[in-house]
Amino acid sequence: MFSPLELVTRIGDKAGSIGALVSAMGCAMCFPAIASLGAAIGMGFLSQWEGVFINTLLPLFAVLALAMNILGWFSHR
């Protein structure tokens, strides 16, 4: 069974990683390999929100992933 801190760090770390990946898919100029993959699977509509993804969501999810890794470090030492 997981302690509450371990559960929070597991969920938060995965959410931060997935959020950073989705945010990166919105910027074709910054990440061309991810953008070509996204265009191939029909996610070209994300380009209209490129500014929101790169300026707001990407840093937010990166900070979330970093905070969860720090909490995980306190949990494991």
GROMACS .gro file of C-alpha atoms in nm:
model
   77
    1MET     CA    1   0.000   0.000   0.000
    2PHE     CA    2   0.123   0.346  -0.082
    3SER     CA    3   0.153   0.627   0.166
    4PRO     CA    4  -0.034   0.948   0.073
    5LEU     CA    5   0.292   1.124  -0.019
    6GLU     CA    6   0.396   0.841  -0.253
    7LEU     CA    7   0.053   0.838  -0.417
    8VAL     CA    8   0.060   1.214  -0.474
    9THR     CA    9   0.410   1.201  -0.620
   10ARG     CA   10   0.323   0.912  -0.853
   11ILE     CA   11   0.012   1.079  -0.991
   12GLY     CA   12   0.166   1.427  -1.005
   13ASP     CA   13   0.481   1.309  -1.180
   14LYS     CA   14   0.283   1.131  -1.449
   15ALA     CA   15   0.050   1.429  -1.494
   16GLY     CA   16   0.346   1.663  -1.529
   17SER     CA   17   0.513   1.445  -1.790
   18ILE     CA   18   0.198   1.399  -1.997
   19GLY     CA   19   0.114   1.768  -1.971
   20ALA     CA   20   0.460   1.869  -2.088
   21LEU     CA   21   0.433   1.632  -2.385
   22VAL     CA   22   0.090   1.765  -2.486
   23SER     CA   23   0.215   2.122  -2.451
   24ALA     CA   24   0.516   2.043  -2.667
   25MET     CA   25   0.287   1.904  -2.937
   26GLY     CA   26   0.129   2.248  -2.973
   27CYS     CA   27   0.449   2.414  -3.095
   28ALA     CA   28   0.554   2.296  -3.439
   29MET     CA   29   0.842   2.540  -3.459
   30CYS     CA   30   0.999   2.440  -3.127
   31PHE     CA   31   0.966   2.063  -3.153
   32PRO     CA   32   0.947   1.961  -3.522
   33ALA     CA   33   0.967   1.584  -3.462
   34ILE     CA   34   0.676   1.591  -3.216
   35ALA     CA   35   0.486   1.828  -3.444
   36SER     CA   36   0.521   1.597  -3.744
   37LEU     CA   37   0.396   1.307  -3.533
   38GLY     CA   38   0.103   1.517  -3.412
   39ALA     CA   39   0.018   1.626  -3.767
   40ALA     CA   40   0.030   1.265  -3.883
   41ILE     CA   41  -0.229   1.163  -3.625
   42GLY     CA   42  -0.449   1.466  -3.692
   43MET     CA   43  -0.358   1.702  -3.410
   44GLY     CA   44  -0.282   2.002  -3.632
   45PHE     CA   45  -0.570   2.191  -3.471
   46LEU     CA   46  -0.348   2.245  -3.164
   47SER     CA   47  -0.143   2.505  -3.353
   48GLN     CA   48  -0.406   2.773  -3.287
   49TRP     CA   49  -0.331   2.749  -2.914
   50GLU     CA   50   0.048   2.744  -2.952
   51GLY     CA   51   0.098   3.059  -2.743
   52VAL     CA   52  -0.107   2.928  -2.453
   53PHE     CA   53   0.068   2.591  -2.462
   54ILE     CA   54   0.421   2.725  -2.472
   55ASN     CA   55   0.385   3.034  -2.253
   56THR     CA   56   0.151   2.897  -1.987
   57LEU     CA   57   0.098   2.521  -1.984
   58LEU     CA   58   0.451   2.398  -2.059
   59PRO     CA   59   0.612   2.591  -1.769
   60LEU     CA   60   0.323   2.497  -1.539
   61PHE     CA   61   0.356   2.125  -1.609
   62ALA     CA   62   0.736   2.143  -1.592
   63VAL     CA   63   0.714   2.300  -1.245
   64LEU     CA   64   0.458   2.035  -1.144
   65ALA     CA   65   0.689   1.753  -1.254
   66LEU     CA   66   0.986   1.915  -1.075
   67ALA     CA   67   0.785   1.963  -0.754
   68MET     CA   68   0.669   1.600  -0.761
   69ASN     CA   69   1.027   1.480  -0.811
   70ILE     CA   70   1.136   1.689  -0.511
   71LEU     CA   71   0.855   1.542  -0.300
   72GLY     CA   72   0.955   1.196  -0.417
   73TRP     CA   73   1.310   1.264  -0.306
   74PHE     CA   74   1.185   1.354   0.042
   75SER     CA   75   0.983   1.032   0.043
   76HIS     CA   76   1.276   0.807  -0.056
   77ARG     CA   77   1.583   1.001   0.063
   0.00000   0.00000   0.00000
